[in-house]
Short mmCIF file of C-alpha atoms in Angstrom, two decimals:
data_model
loop_
_atom_site.label_atom_id
_atom_site.label_comp_id
_atom_site.label_asym_id
_atom_site.label_seq_id
_atom_site.Cartn_x
_atom_site.Cartn_y
_atom_site.Cartn_z
CA UNK A 7 -4.16 20.41 -27.92
CA UNK A 8 -4.84 20.09 -24.23
CA UNK A 9 -8.33 18.76 -24.95
CA UNK A 10 -6.93 16.22 -27.37
CA UNK A 11 -4.36 15.02 -24.82
CA UNK A 12 -7.08 14.67 -22.17
CA UNK A 13 -9.22 12.69 -24.62
CA UNK A 14 -6.38 10.31 -25.48
CA UNK A 15 -5.59 9.70 -21.83
CA UNK A 16 -9.24 9.27 -20.88
CA UNK A 17 -9.92 5.84 -19.32
CA UNK A 18 -12.52 5.31 -22.08
CA UNK A 19 -9.87 5.44 -24.82
CA UNK A 20 -7.70 2.40 -25.64
CA UNK A 21 -4.49 4.10 -24.51
CA UNK A 22 -6.21 5.46 -21.41
CA UNK A 23 -7.52 2.01 -20.51
CA UNK A 24 -4.04 0.48 -20.92
CA UNK A 25 -2.51 3.21 -18.78
CA UNK A 26 -5.24 2.71 -16.16
CA UNK A 27 -4.28 -0.95 -15.89
CA UNK A 28 -0.53 -0.40 -16.17
CA UNK A 29 0.26 0.40 -12.47
CA UNK A 30 -1.20 -2.93 -11.39
CA UNK A 31 0.68 -4.77 -14.16
CA UNK A 32 3.91 -3.04 -13.16
CA UNK A 33 3.43 -3.74 -9.44
CA UNK A 34 2.61 -7.40 -10.10
CA UNK A 35 5.54 -7.97 -12.42
CA UNK A 36 7.87 -6.07 -10.11
CA UNK A 37 7.10 -8.63 -7.41
CA UNK A 38 8.22 -11.36 -9.81
CA UNK A 39 11.37 -9.41 -10.69
CA UNK A 40 12.26 -8.98 -7.01
CA UNK A 41 11.56 -12.62 -6.23
CA UNK A 42 13.90 -13.61 -9.06
CA UNK A 43 16.82 -11.56 -7.71
CA UNK A 44 16.34 -12.12 -3.96
CA UNK A 45 18.47 -15.34 -3.90
CA UNK A 46 21.46 -13.29 -5.06
CA UNK A 47 21.08 -10.28 -2.77
CA UNK A 48 19.74 -9.38 0.67
CA UNK A 49 16.23 -8.16 1.56
CA UNK A 50 17.01 -4.84 3.28
CA UNK A 51 19.41 -3.81 0.52
CA UNK A 52 16.86 -4.69 -2.15
CA UNK A 53 14.14 -2.74 -0.32
CA UNK A 54 16.41 0.32 -0.13
CA UNK A 55 17.28 0.06 -3.81
CA UNK A 56 13.60 -0.01 -4.70
CA UNK A 57 12.83 3.11 -2.63
CA UNK A 58 15.62 5.69 -2.76
CA UNK A 59 16.26 5.93 -6.54
CA UNK A 60 12.50 5.89 -7.19
CA UNK A 61 12.08 8.72 -4.70
CA UNK A 62 14.72 10.78 -6.51
CA UNK A 63 12.88 10.19 -9.80
CA UNK A 64 9.53 11.21 -8.31
CA UNK A 65 11.02 14.36 -6.77
CA UNK A 66 12.59 15.20 -10.12
CA UNK A 67 9.21 14.84 -11.82
CA UNK A 68 7.59 16.96 -9.09
CA UNK A 69 10.14 19.69 -9.71
CA UNK A 70 9.55 19.62 -13.47
CA UNK A 71 5.78 19.85 -12.84
CA UNK A 72 6.32 22.81 -10.53
CA UNK A 73 5.00 21.05 -7.45
CA UNK A 74 5.76 22.85 -4.17
CA UNK A 75 8.19 21.31 -1.69
CA UNK A 76 7.04 20.54 1.89
CA UNK A 77 7.18 23.44 4.31
CA UNK A 78 6.71 23.57 8.08
CA UNK A 79 7.40 21.05 10.82
CA UNK A 80 3.93 19.48 10.61
CA UNK A 81 4.48 18.62 6.95
CA UNK A 82 7.84 16.99 7.65
CA UNK A 83 6.48 15.20 10.72
CA UNK A 84 3.72 13.54 8.75
CA UNK A 85 6.04 12.77 5.85
CA UNK A 86 8.52 11.18 8.31
CA UNK A 87 5.76 9.03 9.82
CA UNK A 88 4.61 8.12 6.32
CA UNK A 89 8.19 7.19 5.43
CA UNK A 90 8.50 4.94 8.48
CA UNK A 91 5.23 3.09 7.97
CA UNK A 92 4.64 3.03 4.19
CA UNK A 93 8.32 3.20 3.25
CA UNK A 94 10.63 1.41 5.62
CA UNK A 95 8.18 -1.01 7.25
CA UNK A 96 6.18 -1.83 4.15
CA UNK A 97 9.15 -2.43 1.85
CA UNK A 98 11.17 -4.09 4.63
CA UNK A 99 8.46 -6.62 5.45
CA UNK A 100 7.81 -7.17 1.73
CA UNK A 101 11.44 -7.87 0.87
CA UNK A 102 11.97 -10.15 3.89
CA UNK A 103 8.74 -11.96 3.10
CA UNK A 104 9.87 -12.65 -0.47
CA UNK A 105 12.71 -14.75 0.90
CA UNK A 106 10.28 -17.51 1.91
CA UNK A 107 7.16 -16.99 -0.19
CA UNK A 108 6.30 -16.76 -3.86
CA UNK A 109 5.67 -13.54 -5.74
CA UNK A 110 2.06 -14.46 -6.49
CA UNK A 111 1.02 -15.39 -2.97
CA UNK A 112 2.94 -12.44 -1.54
CA UNK A 113 1.09 -10.08 -3.86
CA UNK A 114 -2.27 -11.51 -2.82
CA UNK A 115 -1.44 -10.94 0.84
CA UNK A 116 -0.23 -7.40 0.25
CA UNK A 117 -3.21 -6.46 -1.89
CA UNK A 118 -5.55 -7.52 0.86
CA UNK A 119 -4.77 -4.08 2.37
CA UNK A 120 -8.07 -2.56 1.13
CA UNK A 121 -9.75 -4.76 3.75
CA UNK A 122 -7.75 -3.06 6.50
CA UNK A 123 -8.20 0.35 4.92
CA UNK A 124 -11.97 -0.12 5.02
CA UNK A 125 -11.87 -0.98 8.72
CA UNK A 126 -9.52 1.90 9.60
CA UNK A 127 -11.58 4.36 7.52
CA UNK A 128 -14.71 3.28 9.34
CA UNK A 129 -13.07 3.70 12.72
CA UNK A 130 -11.23 6.98 12.01
CA UNK A 131 -13.40 8.74 9.44
CA UNK A 132 -16.81 7.15 10.02
CA UNK A 133 -17.01 5.67 6.51
CA UNK A 134 -19.79 3.14 6.04
CA UNK A 135 -18.75 -0.49 5.50
CA UNK A 136 -22.24 -1.88 4.90
CA UNK A 137 -23.47 -5.43 4.33
CA UNK A 138 -21.32 -6.10 1.26
CA UNK A 139 -18.25 -4.64 2.91
CA UNK A 140 -18.63 -6.83 5.97
CA UNK A 141 -19.23 -9.85 3.75
CA UNK A 142 -16.04 -9.01 1.86
CA UNK A 143 -14.09 -8.64 5.13
CA UNK A 144 -15.33 -12.07 6.23
CA UNK A 145 -14.25 -13.62 2.94
CA UNK A 146 -10.91 -11.86 3.33
CA UNK A 147 -10.22 -13.47 6.70
CA UNK A 148 -11.05 -16.92 5.28
CA UNK A 149 -8.97 -16.38 2.16
CA UNK A 150 -5.91 -15.08 3.96
CA UNK A 151 -6.12 -17.96 6.43
CA UNK A 152 -6.21 -20.50 3.60
CA UNK A 153 -3.16 -18.84 2.04
CA UNK A 154 -1.07 -18.21 5.12
CA UNK A 155 -1.79 -21.10 7.47
CA UNK A 156 0.01 -24.41 6.86
CA UNK A 157 -2.11 -26.85 4.86
CA UNK A 158 -1.81 -29.52 7.54
CA UNK A 159 -3.38 -27.19 10.10
CA UNK A 160 -6.43 -26.56 7.92
CA UNK A 161 -6.83 -30.21 6.95
CA UNK A 162 -6.58 -31.24 10.60
CA UNK A 163 -9.38 -28.83 11.51
CA UNK A 164 -11.63 -30.15 8.74
CA UNK A 165 -11.01 -33.76 9.81
CA UNK A 166 -11.70 -32.93 13.47
CA UNK A 167 -8.13 -33.70 14.49
CA UNK A 168 -7.40 -30.37 16.21
CA UNK A 169 -4.86 -32.03 18.51
CA UNK A 170 -2.58 -32.57 15.51
CA UNK A 171 -2.06 -28.81 15.24
CA UNK A 172 1.17 -27.68 16.84
CA UNK A 173 0.73 -24.05 17.83
CA UNK A 174 4.20 -22.68 17.13
CA UNK A 175 4.34 -18.97 16.36
CA UNK A 176 7.95 -19.32 15.22
CA UNK A 177 6.82 -21.93 12.72
CA UNK A 178 3.97 -19.69 11.61
CA UNK A 179 6.14 -16.67 10.94
CA UNK A 180 8.62 -18.81 9.05
CA UNK A 181 5.96 -18.57 6.34
CA UNK A 182 6.67 -15.45 4.31
CA UNK A 183 2.92 -14.92 3.74
CA UNK A 184 2.60 -13.55 7.27
CA UNK A 185 5.43 -11.10 6.73
CA UNK A 186 3.52 -10.04 3.61
CA UNK A 187 0.45 -9.56 5.82
CA UNK A 188 2.51 -7.23 8.03
CA UNK A 189 3.56 -5.38 4.86
CA UNK A 190 -0.11 -5.13 3.91
CA UNK A 191 -0.98 -3.70 7.33
CA UNK A 192 1.82 -1.14 7.02
CA UNK A 193 0.61 -0.13 3.57
CA UNK A 194 -2.97 0.17 4.83
CA UNK A 195 -1.95 2.50 7.65
CA UNK A 196 0.09 4.53 5.15
CA UNK A 197 -2.90 4.77 2.80
CA UNK A 198 -5.11 6.10 5.61
CA UNK A 199 -2.42 8.71 6.37
CA UNK A 200 -2.42 10.15 2.82
CA UNK A 201 -5.49 12.44 3.25
CA UNK A 202 -3.92 13.89 6.41
CA UNK A 203 -0.55 14.42 4.70
CA UNK A 204 -2.25 16.15 1.77
CA UNK A 205 -3.41 18.88 4.19
CA UNK A 206 0.16 19.90 4.91
CA UNK A 207 2.18 18.98 1.78
CA UNK A 208 1.84 18.38 -1.93
CA UNK A 209 1.07 14.63 -2.32
CA UNK A 210 3.51 14.04 -5.19
CA UNK A 211 6.42 15.68 -3.38
CA UNK A 212 5.43 13.86 -0.19
CA UNK A 213 5.52 10.50 -1.99
CA UNK A 214 9.02 11.25 -3.34
CA UNK A 215 10.39 12.31 0.05
CA UNK A 216 8.76 9.39 1.86
CA UNK A 217 10.54 6.97 -0.51
CA UNK A 218 13.92 8.58 0.17
CA UNK A 219 13.43 8.94 3.94
CA UNK A 220 12.01 5.42 4.18
CA UNK A 221 14.80 3.86 2.10
CA UNK A 222 17.77 5.38 3.91
CA UNK A 223 17.13 3.48 7.20
CA UNK A 224 16.84 0.25 5.18
CA UNK A 225 20.30 0.89 3.71
CA UNK A 226 21.62 1.63 7.20
CA UNK A 227 20.08 -1.56 8.57
CA UNK A 228 21.50 -3.54 5.65
CA UNK A 229 25.00 -2.22 6.37
CA UNK A 230 24.73 -3.53 9.97
CA UNK A 231 23.04 -6.93 9.64
CA UNK A 232 23.74 -7.95 6.03
CA UNK A 233 26.83 -8.64 3.95
CA UNK A 234 27.68 -9.27 0.30
CA UNK A 235 24.58 -7.39 -0.75
CA UNK A 236 25.59 -6.94 -4.39
CA UNK A 237 28.48 -9.35 -4.87
CA UNK A 238 26.36 -12.10 -6.43
CA UNK A 239 24.01 -9.94 -8.50
CA UNK A 240 24.58 -10.53 -12.22
CA UNK A 241 23.49 -8.39 -15.15
CA UNK A 242 19.99 -9.91 -15.24
CA UNK A 243 19.65 -9.25 -11.51
CA UNK A 244 20.55 -5.58 -11.87
CA UNK A 245 18.04 -5.28 -14.70
CA UNK A 246 15.38 -6.83 -12.42
CA UNK A 247 16.23 -4.37 -9.64
CA UNK A 248 16.14 -1.46 -12.10
CA UNK A 249 12.77 -2.62 -13.40
CA UNK A 250 11.26 -2.90 -9.92
CA UNK A 251 12.66 0.56 -9.04
CA UNK A 252 11.90 2.58 -12.17
CA UNK A 253 8.78 0.83 -13.47
CA UNK A 254 7.47 -0.91 -10.33
CA UNK A 255 7.86 2.16 -8.10
CA UNK A 256 8.42 5.55 -9.81
CA UNK A 257 6.41 5.11 -13.03
CA UNK A 258 3.65 2.97 -11.48
CA UNK A 259 3.08 5.50 -8.66
CA UNK A 260 3.25 8.37 -11.13
CA UNK A 261 0.53 6.92 -13.37
CA UNK A 262 -1.54 5.92 -10.35
CA UNK A 263 -1.52 9.42 -8.87
CA UNK A 264 -2.19 10.96 -12.30
CA UNK A 265 -5.47 9.11 -12.66
CA UNK A 266 -6.29 9.56 -8.97
CA UNK A 267 -5.91 13.32 -9.40
CA UNK A 268 -8.33 13.17 -12.35
CA UNK A 269 -11.08 11.76 -10.17
CA UNK A 270 -10.79 8.10 -11.20
CA UNK A 271 -10.05 6.75 -7.74
CA UNK A 272 -13.06 4.43 -7.79
CA UNK A 273 -11.88 2.87 -11.05
CA UNK A 274 -8.40 2.44 -9.62
CA UNK A 275 -9.66 0.77 -6.46
CA UNK A 276 -11.83 -1.63 -8.45
CA UNK A 277 -8.71 -2.76 -10.35
CA UNK A 278 -6.67 -3.58 -7.21
CA UNK A 279 -7.24 -7.30 -7.72
CA UNK A 280 -5.29 -7.19 -10.99
CA UNK A 281 -1.95 -6.85 -9.20
CA UNK A 282 -1.96 -10.34 -7.66
CA UNK A 283 -3.43 -11.75 -10.87
CA UNK A 284 -0.45 -10.45 -12.86
CA UNK A 285 1.95 -11.59 -10.11
CA UNK A 286 0.45 -15.08 -10.05
CA UNK A 287 0.51 -15.34 -13.85
CA UNK A 288 4.07 -14.18 -14.34
CA UNK A 289 5.25 -15.98 -11.19
CA UNK A 290 4.08 -19.20 -12.80
CA UNK A 291 5.48 -18.40 -16.26
CA UNK A 292 8.84 -16.95 -15.19
CA UNK A 293 9.55 -18.60 -11.84
CA UNK A 294 7.45 -21.81 -12.17
CA UNK A 295 5.68 -21.06 -8.88
CA UNK A 296 3.08 -23.68 -7.94
CA UNK A 297 0.28 -23.29 -5.40
CA UNK A 298 -1.50 -25.99 -3.47
CA UNK A 299 -5.25 -26.54 -3.94
CA UNK A 300 -5.98 -24.83 -0.61
CA UNK A 301 -3.82 -21.86 -1.55
CA UNK A 302 -5.59 -21.48 -4.88
CA UNK A 303 -8.90 -21.55 -3.02
CA UNK A 304 -7.57 -18.88 -0.69
CA UNK A 305 -6.45 -16.74 -3.63
CA UNK A 306 -9.89 -16.88 -5.25
CA UNK A 307 -11.69 -16.12 -1.96
CA UNK A 308 -9.31 -13.22 -1.19
CA UNK A 309 -9.72 -11.68 -4.67
CA UNK A 310 -13.51 -11.94 -4.24
CA UNK A 311 -13.25 -10.23 -0.86
CA UNK A 312 -11.13 -7.38 -2.29
CA UNK A 313 -13.72 -6.85 -5.02
CA UNK A 314 -16.62 -6.83 -2.55
CA UNK A 315 -14.91 -4.32 -0.24
CA UNK A 316 -13.80 -1.99 -3.07
CA UNK A 317 -17.16 -2.12 -4.83
CA UNK A 318 -19.45 -2.32 -1.78
CA UNK A 319 -21.24 0.96 -2.47
CA UNK A 320 -21.72 0.22 -6.18
CA UNK A 321 -23.02 -3.28 -5.44
CA UNK A 322 -25.44 -1.95 -2.81
CA UNK A 323 -26.74 0.71 -5.24
CA UNK A 324 -27.23 -1.87 -8.00
CA UNK A 325 -29.12 -4.19 -5.62
CA UNK A 326 -31.34 -1.31 -4.44
CA UNK A 327 -32.05 -0.26 -8.02
CA UNK A 328 -32.94 -3.81 -9.02
CA UNK A 329 -35.21 -4.27 -6.00
CA UNK A 330 -36.88 -0.92 -6.76
CA UNK A 331 -37.50 -1.96 -10.39
CA UNK A 332 -38.91 -5.34 -9.35
CA UNK A 333 -41.22 -3.76 -6.79
CA UNK A 334 -42.39 -1.21 -9.34
#
């Protein structure tokens, strides 16, 4: 029976393939759900709602699976740092960024985090970036700039009218895309921390605790700087929040870590680009989000960069094999 279950959930089976894609579908559509409810609530409250209940669900699942709870001060120290960076900062920047940017563009900016992960992994762990990785990083800088910089700035540069650009950082950070970039940087740092955390604590339990510990400060911050957090949320809004919490956080992370634990991390990384694709698609269908021509160009270039960085080793091996065959 165990063999049959493993066969059904194999990425090569139809159900396994759908489950492999499902975290990215859930994350992308959760962005759309949160964008739909943000006009009727407040960002810090929404971020807390997405984290704390999901953390409770993950811890409940960890308990059912018999996963050990964290022990020792080093385990709790790393989980606390993980909660600050990947919980509070990531979700806080994300929620605040959604106030002034679309779900699709925000998802593209956030899912550019593999570019930062590649750089940090090279610096901290000596991982090789290689030609294709550096090419992807270059494309990523261009794509993110096309998405996040005001169109008039870019057009002025292309027309040689650089003096028309007003360098105002306040104006720049009024664009939610740059808050999404900060969210992406936070997530990237959190991703790099995971191998270290796994030395001291069970990763599933750590994920659950980091959601709870990261969400509580967001609730505290919301109680101080925000008001009427839930007064204007209607039934559809609560359903959207529940979807982003249960499906977009707890279930998505659960499926993701299941496949990661089965040795399919390469397959998961290669599918990262699907999250913004789903967010862009459903953002257009549900929220009627429209992108400018420059932003669409930036989206395409950024998705290409994510693919090049995630698949840099596989691309290099294929090129070497083809060159070897041609020379033979």
